[in-house]
Amino acid sequence: MDAARAEHKSDAPPIHGARLVRSHAIRAGIGLLVTLSTVVTTPLLAQDKPEQTEARPAYYIAEFEPAVAGAIRPYSERVESTIQPFGGRFIVRGGKLDALEGPSPKSVVVVITFSSLERAQAWYHSPAYEALKPIRHRAGTSRVYIVEGVTHP
């Protein structure tokens, strides 16, 4: 038994000539396929997952039904100054509402956009906005919530 066969402890005959070339070619081809499939599929898989570092926008949505006409005016005049330090901006502030399905809301709809859920929550719980909430509560009935949006490439 020669040294190569003794080292592998195999009774199979050694591979020579064309069989050896074909064996190496098959191994190289399999290695190339594995490498290519990794190179091609890794970016595709990464596209399915949003980047962890990218914050998703958030939207504060309020439906306000006034109880007393004009009672919300002091709130309305001061609320924007509480939003700006948190990067928020109004994208809907009243305006015409077209109910497409279900009953039409009897309230005013307000939507404020923020760069992240954390920024929206920080504004909502800020001392400046906390001071305005009682005015809104006395002026009517509210349904208020924050919704996290989606990111766009």
N, CA, C and O atoms as a DFTB+ gen file, in Angstrom:
612 C
 N C O
     1  1       0.860      -1.181       0.000
     2  2       0.000       0.000       0.000
     3  2       0.899       1.234       0.000
     4  3       1.818       1.337       0.813
     5  1       0.632       2.170      -0.915
     6  2       1.476       3.356      -0.991
     7  2       1.098       4.348       0.101
     8  3       0.113       4.136       0.808
     9  1       1.859       5.425       0.252
    10  2       1.687       6.377       1.358
    11  2       0.345       7.091       1.290
    12  3      -0.278       7.296       2.332
    13  1      -0.127       7.479       0.109
    14  2      -1.398       8.206      -0.017
    15  2      -2.558       7.330       0.422
    16  3      -3.467       7.803       1.103
    17  1      -2.538       6.057       0.039
    18  2      -3.627       5.155       0.418
    19  2      -3.560       4.832       1.895
    20  3      -4.597       4.700       2.546
    21  1      -2.354       4.700       2.439
    22  2      -2.207       4.395       3.859
    23  2      -2.687       5.555       4.705
    24  3      -3.282       5.356       5.764
    25  1      -2.429       6.773       4.237
    26  2      -2.833       7.963       4.993
    27  2      -4.352       8.070       5.076
    28  3      -4.871       8.435       6.131
    29  1      -5.079       7.769       4.010
    30  2      -6.536       7.884       3.991
    31  2      -7.220       6.613       4.465
    32  3      -8.431       6.606       4.690
    33  1      -6.462       5.543       4.618
    34  2      -6.986       4.254       5.062
    35  2      -8.180       3.833       4.208
    36  3      -9.233       3.469       4.732
    37  1      -8.007       3.887       2.908
    38  2      -9.063       3.521       1.981
    39  2      -8.581       2.381       1.117
    40  3      -7.407       2.318       0.751
    41  1      -9.484       1.483       0.795
    42  2      -9.148       0.386      -0.106
    43  2      -9.467       0.738      -1.552
    44  3      -9.209      -0.054      -2.458
    45  1     -10.030       1.930      -1.772
    46  2     -10.360       2.355      -3.129
    47  2      -9.077       2.644      -3.883
    48  3      -8.112       3.145      -3.308
    49  1      -9.065       2.332      -5.154
    50  2      -7.852       2.603      -5.939
    51  2      -7.659       4.102      -6.106
    52  3      -8.639       4.847      -6.128
    53  1      -6.433       4.556      -6.223
    54  2      -6.183       5.987      -6.406
    55  2      -6.775       6.463      -7.736
    56  3      -6.866       5.701      -8.699
    57  1      -7.176       7.739      -7.769
    58  2      -7.755       8.323      -8.981
    59  2      -6.616       8.901      -9.801
    60  3      -5.789       9.655      -9.286
    61  1      -6.574       8.545     -11.089
    62  2      -5.513       9.025     -11.977
    63  2      -6.107       9.574     -13.257
    64  3      -7.244       9.252     -13.601
    65  1      -5.366      10.384     -13.955
    66  2      -5.675      10.819     -15.303
    67  2      -6.987      11.566     -15.425
    68  3      -7.260      12.502     -14.674
    69  1      -7.802      11.137     -16.389
    70  2      -9.054      11.834     -16.715
    71  2     -10.011      11.827     -15.532
    72  3     -10.715      12.810     -15.304
    73  1     -10.049      10.719     -14.767
    74  2     -10.938      10.659     -13.598
    75  2     -10.532      11.690     -12.558
    76  3     -11.396      12.283     -11.913
    77  1      -9.234      11.916     -12.381
    78  2      -8.744      12.905     -11.425
    79  2      -9.132      14.314     -11.868
    80  3      -9.583      15.116     -11.050
    81  1      -8.963      14.620     -13.142
    82  2      -9.315      15.939     -13.672
    83  2     -10.814      16.167     -13.524
    84  3     -11.247      17.241     -13.105
    85  1     -11.612      15.141     -13.873
    86  2     -13.063      15.258     -13.771
    87  2     -13.481      15.450     -12.310
    88  3     -14.388      16.237     -12.039
    89  1     -12.862      14.773     -11.390
    90  2     -13.174      14.903      -9.963
    91  2     -12.890      16.319      -9.469
    92  3     -13.697      16.906      -8.748
    93  1     -11.735      16.863      -9.861
    94  2     -11.396      18.235      -9.460
    95  2     -12.346      19.245     -10.107
    96  3     -12.727      20.229      -9.473
    97  1     -12.726      19.011     -11.353
    98  2     -13.641      19.922     -12.055
    99  2     -15.010      19.929     -11.377
   100  3     -15.628      20.982     -11.220
   101  1     -15.473      18.758     -10.982
   102  2     -16.778      18.680     -10.296
   103  2     -16.711      19.429      -8.972
   104  3     -17.614      20.198      -8.643
   105  1     -15.639      19.204      -8.213
   106  2     -15.499      19.901      -6.930
   107  2     -15.420      21.413      -7.133
   108  3     -16.038      22.174      -6.388
   109  1     -14.661      21.848      -8.138
   110  2     -14.533      23.282      -8.416
   111  2     -15.872      23.860      -8.851
   112  3     -16.237      24.966      -8.451
   113  1     -16.606      23.110      -9.672
   114  2     -17.923      23.570     -10.118
   115  2     -18.894      23.712      -8.964
   116  3     -19.637      24.691      -8.887
   117  1     -18.892      22.740      -8.067
   118  2     -19.769      22.815      -6.891
   119  2     -19.376      24.001      -6.025
   120  3     -20.241      24.736      -5.549
   121  1     -18.086      24.191      -5.819
   122  2     -17.621      25.336      -5.033
   123  2     -18.029      26.655      -5.663
   124  3     -18.435      27.583      -4.964
   125  1     -17.922      26.739      -6.992
   126  2     -18.317      27.952      -7.703
   127  2     -19.819      28.193      -7.574
   128  3     -20.248      29.327      -7.361
   129  1     -20.618      27.137      -7.700
   130  2     -22.073      27.279      -7.551
   131  2     -22.448      27.762      -6.157
   132  3     -23.303      28.635      -6.009
   133  1     -21.816      27.203      -5.144
   134  2     -22.107      27.621      -3.770
   135  2     -21.730      29.088      -3.584
   136  3     -22.486      29.859      -2.993
   137  1     -20.566      29.466      -4.087
   138  2     -20.123      30.856      -3.968
   139  2     -21.063      31.799      -4.704
   140  3     -21.459      32.827      -4.156
   141  1     -21.423      31.462      -5.937
   142  2     -22.322      32.316      -6.714
   143  2     -23.696      32.419      -6.068
   144  3     -24.281      33.502      -6.017
   145  1     -24.210      31.305      -5.577
   146  2     -25.540      31.370      -4.955
   147  2     -25.507      32.242      -3.708
   148  3     -26.484      32.930      -3.410
   149  1     -24.410      32.223      -2.983
   150  2     -24.290      33.083      -1.806
   151  2     -24.206      34.548      -2.215
   152  3     -24.852      35.406      -1.613
   153  1     -23.405      34.833      -3.246
   154  2     -23.234      36.208      -3.710
   155  2     -24.545      36.767      -4.250
   156  3     -24.859      37.935      -4.020
   157  1     -25.311      35.950      -4.961
   158  2     -26.554      36.417      -5.572
   159  2     -27.688      36.516      -4.552
   160  3     -28.434      37.496      -4.563
   161  1     -27.832      35.525      -3.676
   162  2     -28.993      35.515      -2.770
   163  2     -28.823      36.390      -1.547
   164  3     -29.823      36.869      -1.014
   165  1     -27.622      36.621      -1.080
   166  2     -27.437      37.431       0.127
   167  2     -28.011      38.831      -0.022
   168  3     -28.735      39.267       0.873
   169  1     -27.733      39.570      -1.107
   170  2     -28.356      40.895      -1.239
   171  2     -29.876      40.813      -1.362
   172  3     -30.583      41.688      -0.862
   173  1     -30.382      39.781      -2.015
   174  2     -31.835      39.641      -2.147
   175  2     -32.482      39.410      -0.796
   176  3     -33.533      39.980      -0.505
   177  1     -31.873      38.588       0.025
   178  2     -32.414      38.344       1.363
   179  2     -32.348      39.604       2.206
   180  3     -33.253      39.871       2.997
   181  1     -31.288      40.380       2.045
   182  2     -31.143      41.612       2.824
   183  2     -32.227      42.616       2.465
   184  3     -32.608      43.431       3.306
   185  1     -32.736      42.577       1.230
   186  2     -33.777      43.514       0.818
   187  2     -35.086      43.254       1.542
   188  3     -35.878      44.176       1.733
   189  1     -35.325      42.015       1.949
   190  2     -36.573      41.672       2.625
   191  2     -36.653      42.243       4.027
   192  3     -37.750      42.404       4.560
   193  1     -35.528      42.549       4.631
   194  2     -35.501      43.015       6.014
   195  2     -35.203      44.508       6.049
   196  3     -34.202      44.940       5.479
   197  1     -36.044      45.309       6.704
   198  2     -35.720      46.730       6.812
   199  2     -34.482      46.917       7.672
   200  3     -34.237      46.155       8.607
   201  1     -33.711      47.933       7.344
   202  2     -32.512      48.206       8.126
   203  2     -32.896      48.546       9.551
   204  3     -33.819      49.324       9.790
   205  1     -32.184      47.958      10.490
   206  2     -32.479      48.151      11.897
   207  2     -32.207      49.588      12.338
   208  3     -32.833      50.084      13.274
   209  1     -31.267      50.256      11.657
   210  2     -30.889      51.595      12.094
   211  2     -31.822      52.674      11.558
   212  3     -31.833      53.790      12.077
   213  1     -32.598      52.363      10.536
   214  2     -33.472      53.355       9.926
   215  2     -34.782      53.444      10.704
   216  3     -35.512      52.462      10.830
   217  1     -35.065      54.633      11.222
   218  2     -36.300      54.834      11.983
   219  2     -37.483      54.921      11.028
   220  3     -37.379      55.476       9.934
   221  1     -38.589      54.370      11.455
   222  2     -39.817      54.460      10.679
   223  2     -40.559      55.719      11.103
   224  3     -40.561      56.061      12.286
   225  1     -41.189      56.414      10.164
   226  2     -41.950      57.610      10.540
   227  2     -43.148      57.229      11.401
   228  3     -43.584      56.078      11.409
   229  1     -43.665      58.198      12.114
   230  2     -44.841      57.959      12.955
   231  2     -45.845      59.076      12.725
   232  3     -45.483      60.202      12.384
   233  1     -47.104      58.742      12.917
   234  2     -48.186      59.688      12.684
   235  2     -49.077      59.768      13.915
   236  3     -49.630      58.765      14.367
   237  1     -49.202      60.968      14.443
   238  2     -50.145      61.256      15.524
   239  2     -51.469      61.544      14.831
   240  3     -51.546      62.412      13.961
   241  1     -52.497      60.822      15.214
   242  2     -53.814      61.007      14.606
   243  2     -54.800      61.341      15.710
   244  3     -54.897      60.633      16.712
   245  1     -55.526      62.425      15.510
   246  2     -56.538      62.847      16.488
   247  2     -57.853      63.083      15.764
   248  3     -57.901      63.717      14.710
   249  1     -58.905      62.564      16.349
   250  2     -60.260      62.856      15.897
   251  2     -60.883      63.665      17.026
   252  3     -61.034      63.173      18.144
   253  1     -61.238      64.889      16.730
   254  2     -61.727      65.802      17.761
   255  2     -63.150      66.242      17.433
   256  3     -63.417      66.769      16.352
   257  1     -64.054      66.020      18.377
   258  2     -65.439      66.459      18.237
   259  2     -65.690      67.580      19.239
   260  3     -65.758      67.329      20.442
   261  1     -65.828      68.818      18.755
   262  2     -65.989      69.953      19.671
   263  2     -67.309      69.895      20.433
   264  3     -68.348      69.514      19.894
   265  1     -67.235      70.287      21.710
   266  2     -68.437      70.372      22.548
   267  2     -68.967      71.797      22.561
   268  3     -70.177      72.024      22.568
   269  1     -68.048      72.750      22.564
   270  2     -68.407      74.170      22.597
   271  2     -67.660      74.860      21.458
   272  3     -66.434      74.784      21.375
   273  1     -68.396      75.526      20.592
   274  2     -67.769      76.213      19.454
   275  2     -66.738      77.226      19.939
   276  3     -67.009      78.025      20.835
   277  1     -65.562      77.182      19.341
   278  2     -64.510      78.146      19.655
   279  2     -63.672      77.810      20.879
   280  3     -62.647      78.453      21.103
   281  1     -64.068      76.829      21.676
   282  2     -63.323      76.514      22.904
   283  2     -61.940      75.924      22.623
   284  3     -61.064      75.951      23.488
   285  1     -61.750      75.403      21.440
   286  2     -60.462      74.794      21.096
   287  2     -59.455      75.828      20.582
   288  3     -58.275      75.512      20.437
   289  1     -59.898      77.043      20.307
   290  2     -59.034      78.067      19.707
   291  2     -57.732      78.299      20.486
   292  3     -56.680      78.342      19.849
   293  1     -57.725      78.453      21.826
   294  2     -56.448      78.667      22.541
   295  2     -55.470      77.495      22.350
   296  3     -54.259      77.695      22.258
   297  1     -56.002      76.304      22.293
   298  2     -55.180      75.116      22.043
   299  2     -54.592      75.191      20.631
   300  3     -53.388      75.019      20.443
   301  1     -55.449      75.449      19.649
   302  2     -55.026      75.492      18.242
   303  2     -53.958      76.540      17.989
   304  3     -53.060      76.330      17.173
   305  1     -54.047      77.663      18.680
   306  2     -53.083      78.746      18.483
   307  2     -51.706      78.409      19.043
   308  3     -50.705      78.962      18.587
   309  1     -51.639      77.510      20.027
   310  2     -50.361      77.234      20.702
   311  2     -49.759      75.864      20.385
   312  3     -48.578      75.646      20.656
   313  1     -50.523      74.951      19.828
   314  2     -50.043      73.577      19.682
   315  2     -48.867      73.448      18.709
   316  3     -47.962      72.649      18.949
   317  1     -48.863      74.211      17.626
   318  2     -47.791      74.072      16.635
   319  2     -46.416      74.375      17.233
   320  3     -45.431      73.736      16.863
   321  1     -46.339      75.328      18.140
   322  2     -45.048      75.655      18.764
   323  2     -44.534      74.510      19.640
   324  3     -43.335      74.444      19.910
   325  1     -45.407      73.611      20.087
   326  2     -44.953      72.456      20.879
   327  2     -44.469      71.323      19.979
   328  3     -43.675      70.483      20.403
   329  1     -44.945      71.302      18.751
   330  2     -44.613      70.227      17.809
   331  2     -43.256      70.451      17.149
   332  3     -42.484      69.508      16.977
   333  1     -42.968      71.684      16.784
   334  2     -41.761      72.007      16.016
   335  2     -40.458      71.532      16.660
   336  3     -39.599      71.021      15.941
   337  1     -40.261      71.672      17.977
   338  2     -38.993      71.203      18.560
   339  2     -38.760      69.693      18.408
   340  3     -37.632      69.222      18.556
   341  1     -39.812      68.946      18.118
   342  2     -39.689      67.497      17.963
   343  2     -39.684      67.085      16.490
   344  3     -39.761      65.901      16.163
   345  1     -39.593      68.082      15.611
   346  2     -39.531      67.805      14.180
   347  2     -40.868      67.426      13.571
   348  3     -40.918      66.934      12.444
   349  1     -41.939      67.648      14.293
   350  2     -43.258      67.294      13.772
   351  2     -43.815      68.373      12.868
   352  3     -43.436      69.541      12.954
   353  1     -44.720      67.959      12.002
   354  2     -45.415      68.936      11.157
   355  2     -46.798      68.400      10.815
   356  3     -47.001      67.196      10.662
   357  1     -47.729      69.314      10.701
   358  2     -49.091      68.950      10.331
   359  2     -49.124      68.492       8.875
   360  3     -48.531      69.128       8.003
   361  1     -49.819      67.390       8.621
   362  2     -50.090      67.016       7.233
   363  2     -51.601      67.025       6.980
   364  3     -52.040      67.105       5.832
   365  1     -52.388      66.943       8.044
   366  2     -53.841      67.124       7.972
   367  2     -54.237      67.931       9.196
   368  3     -53.864      67.600      10.322
   369  1     -54.995      68.991       8.964
   370  2     -55.459      69.817      10.092
   371  2     -56.874      70.285       9.766
   372  3     -57.099      71.402       9.300
   373  1     -57.814      69.384      10.029
   374  2     -59.193      69.674       9.640
   375  2     -59.348      69.400       8.162
   376  3     -58.868      68.383       7.662
   377  1     -60.004      70.285       7.471
   378  2     -60.173      70.123       6.031
   379  2     -61.339      69.218       5.691
   380  3     -61.956      68.598       6.557
   381  1     -61.616      69.163       4.408
   382  2     -62.742      68.376       3.916
   383  2     -62.460      66.891       4.102
   384  3     -61.351      66.420       3.850
   385  1     -63.476      66.163       4.545
   386  2     -63.359      64.729       4.781
   387  2     -64.374      64.020       3.891
   388  3     -65.547      64.393       3.870
   389  1     -63.937      63.016       3.168
   390  2     -64.804      62.253       2.278
   391  2     -64.861      60.818       2.780
   392  3     -63.928      60.047       2.555
   393  1     -65.947      60.451       3.459
   394  2     -66.097      59.089       3.983
   395  2     -66.412      58.145       2.826
   396  3     -67.434      58.300       2.157
   397  1     -65.554      57.186       2.592
   398  2     -65.726      56.260       1.480
   399  2     -66.507      55.012       1.882
   400  3     -67.256      54.460       1.075
   401  1     -66.338      54.571       3.111
   402  2     -67.067      53.408       3.616
   403  2     -67.403      53.652       5.075
   404  3     -66.610      54.252       5.801
   405  1     -68.539      53.206       5.503
   406  2     -68.954      53.390       6.892
   407  2     -69.460      54.799       7.127
   408  3     -69.463      55.633       6.222
   409  1     -69.890      55.053       8.359
   410  2     -70.428      56.384       8.671
   411  2     -69.325      57.441       8.665
   412  3     -68.181      57.169       9.028
   413  1     -69.687      58.628       8.254
   414  2     -68.743      59.737       8.226
   415  2     -68.448      60.198       9.648
   416  3     -69.372      60.364      10.444
   417  1     -67.172      60.409       9.984
   418  2     -66.854      60.920      11.319
   419  2     -67.480      62.295      11.526
   420  3     -67.531      63.109      10.604
   421  1     -67.949      62.541      12.729
   422  2     -68.529      63.846      13.066
   423  2     -67.479      64.727      13.722
   424  3     -67.802      65.666      14.450
   425  1     -66.247      64.418      13.461
   426  2     -65.168      65.117      14.145
   427  2     -64.200      65.728      13.145
   428  3     -64.256      65.470      11.943
   429  1     -63.315      66.544      13.688
   430  2     -62.209      67.128      12.934
   431  2     -61.046      66.140      13.022
   432  3     -60.750      65.628      14.101
   433  1     -60.393      65.873      11.904
   434  2     -59.270      64.938      11.889
   435  2     -57.976      65.731      11.761
   436  3     -57.860      66.645      10.944
   437  1     -57.001      65.353      12.598
   438  2     -55.678      65.974      12.583
   439  2     -54.643      64.864      12.460
   440  3     -54.722      63.851      13.156
   441  1     -53.671      65.058      11.572
   442  2     -52.560      64.113      11.435
   443  2     -51.274      64.924      11.469
   444  3     -51.105      65.894      10.730
   445  1     -50.367      64.497      12.354
   446  2     -49.059      65.147      12.484
   447  2     -48.006      64.080      12.226
   448  3     -48.074      62.993      12.800
   449  1     -47.042      64.375      11.376
   450  2     -45.987      63.419      11.078
   451  2     -44.735      63.731      11.903
   452  3     -44.392      64.893      12.123
   453  1     -44.063      62.666      12.353
   454  2     -42.796      62.753      13.087
   455  2     -41.814      61.780      12.446
   456  3     -42.226      60.844      11.761
   457  1     -40.541      61.990      12.662
   458  2     -39.522      61.129      12.062
   459  2     -39.476      59.736      12.672
   460  3     -38.950      58.810      12.054
   461  1     -40.019      59.570      13.877
   462  2     -40.009      58.252      14.518
   463  2     -41.094      58.184      15.589
   464  3     -41.622      59.204      16.031
   465  1     -41.406      56.981      15.986
   466  2     -42.374      56.764      17.060
   467  2     -41.882      57.403      18.357
   468  3     -42.666      57.982      19.108
   469  1     -40.586      57.294      18.610
   470  2     -40.010      57.863      19.831
   471  2     -40.156      59.388      19.866
   472  3     -40.439      59.968      20.914
   473  1     -39.960      60.030      18.707
   474  2     -40.111      61.503      18.653
   475  2     -41.567      61.901      18.891
   476  3     -41.832      62.883      19.585
   477  1     -42.500      61.157      18.330
   478  2     -43.923      61.452      18.526
   479  2     -44.310      61.278      19.992
   480  3     -45.029      62.105      20.552
   481  1     -43.832      60.206      20.606
   482  2     -44.136      59.968      22.020
   483  2     -43.489      61.027      22.904
   484  3     -44.090      61.481      23.878
   485  1     -42.265      61.418      22.564
   486  2     -41.581      62.455      23.348
   487  2     -42.364      63.765      23.295
   488  3     -42.500      64.445      24.312
   489  1     -42.880      64.125      22.115
   490  2     -43.706      65.332      22.008
   491  2     -44.974      65.192      22.844
   492  3     -45.312      66.093      23.612
   493  1     -45.675      64.075      22.702
   494  2     -46.957      63.889      23.382
   495  2     -46.809      63.997      24.905
   496  3     -47.703      64.498      25.586
   497  1     -45.684      63.528      25.426
   498  2     -45.454      63.549      26.881
   499  2     -44.616      64.747      27.334
   500  3     -44.258      64.838      28.508
   501  1     -44.302      65.661      26.421
   502  2     -43.478      66.821      26.780
   503  2     -44.247      67.773      27.698
   504  3     -45.473      67.849      27.618
   505  1     -43.538      68.500      28.568
   506  2     -44.207      69.467      29.450
   507  2     -45.012      70.517      28.677
   508  3     -46.094      70.912      29.110
   509  1     -44.488      70.964      27.542
   510  2     -45.200      71.989      26.760
   511  2     -46.546      71.469      26.259
   512  3     -47.547      72.183      26.312
   513  1     -46.571      70.227      25.772
   514  2     -47.844      69.691      25.279
   515  2     -48.753      69.258      26.432
   516  3     -49.974      69.388      26.341
   517  1     -48.172      68.753      27.497
   518  2     -48.974      68.384      28.683
   519  2     -49.788      69.580      29.170
   520  3     -50.913      69.414      29.640
   521  1     -49.228      70.780      29.062
   522  2     -49.926      71.996      29.504
   523  2     -51.141      72.306      28.626
   524  3     -52.088      72.945      29.085
   525  1     -51.122      71.857      27.362
   526  2     -52.237      72.135      26.450
   527  2     -53.348      71.084      26.497
   528  3     -54.490      71.380      26.144
   529  1     -53.037      69.898      26.916
   530  2     -54.036      68.817      26.910
   531  2     -55.321      69.171      27.664
   532  3     -56.403      68.867      27.161
   533  1     -55.257      69.792      28.832
   534  2     -56.507      70.124      29.535
   535  2     -57.431      71.037      28.722
   536  3     -58.653      70.929      28.822
   537  1     -56.857      71.925      27.927
   538  2     -57.678      72.802      27.080
   539  2     -58.447      71.951      26.069
   540  3     -59.648      72.138      25.871
   541  1     -57.742      71.016      25.433
   542  2     -58.391      70.137      24.454
   543  2     -59.457      69.272      25.118
   544  3     -60.537      69.073      24.561
   545  1     -59.152      68.759      26.307
   546  2     -60.110      67.900      27.022
   547  2     -61.399      68.647      27.373
   548  3     -62.493      68.089      27.278
   549  1     -61.263      69.898      27.773
   550  2     -62.450      70.699      28.126
   551  2     -63.250      71.123      26.896
   552  3     -64.462      71.325      26.974
   553  1     -62.568      71.256      25.765
   554  2     -63.210      71.784      24.558
   555  2     -64.043      70.747      23.803
   556  3     -64.894      71.108      22.991
   557  1     -63.805      69.470      24.065
   558  2     -64.564      68.451      23.341
   559  2     -64.052      67.050      23.633
   560  3     -63.300      66.825      24.581
   561  1     -64.477      66.122      22.798
   562  2     -64.112      64.712      22.947
   563  2     -63.068      64.350      21.896
   564  3     -63.192      64.710      20.725
   565  1     -62.039      63.634      22.337
   566  2     -60.954      63.266      21.419
   567  2     -60.737      61.766      21.390
   568  3     -60.947      61.063      22.379
   569  1     -60.319      61.310      20.257
   570  2     -59.770      59.957      20.103
   571  2     -58.392      60.191      19.503
   572  3     -58.278      60.729      18.402
   573  1     -57.345      59.790      20.219
   574  2     -55.971      60.142      19.844
   575  2     -55.105      58.885      19.862
   576  3     -55.194      58.075      20.785
   577  1     -54.269      58.728      18.839
   578  2     -53.346      57.596      18.805
   579  2     -52.165      57.921      17.900
   580  3     -52.214      58.848      17.091
   581  1     -51.103      57.135      18.056
   582  2     -49.909      57.279      17.224
   583  2     -49.739      55.974      16.454
   584  3     -49.832      54.887      17.025
   585  1     -49.490      56.095      15.157
   586  2     -49.306      54.935      14.295
   587  2     -47.920      55.009      13.677
   588  3     -47.506      56.060      13.186
   589  1     -47.205      53.892      13.702
   590  2     -45.897      53.836      13.062
   591  2     -46.091      53.579      11.571
   592  3     -46.870      52.709      11.180
   593  1     -45.381      54.337      10.746
   594  2     -45.494      54.202       9.297
   595  2     -44.457      53.256       8.731
   596  3     -43.814      52.506       9.465
   597  1     -44.300      53.297       7.428
   598  2     -43.324      52.460       6.740
   599  2     -42.247      53.345       6.120
   600  3     -42.460      54.532       5.871
   601  1     -41.099      52.742       5.880
   602  2     -40.017      53.464       5.220
   603  2     -40.072      53.167       3.729
   604  3     -40.548      52.108       3.320
   605  1     -39.594      54.087       2.928
   606  2     -39.558      53.910       1.480
   607  2     -38.122      54.059       1.013
   608  3     -37.409      54.963       1.450
   609  1     -37.696      53.159       0.113
   610  2     -36.308      53.241      -0.377
   611  2     -36.049      54.489      -1.182
   612  3     -34.932      54.696      -1.658
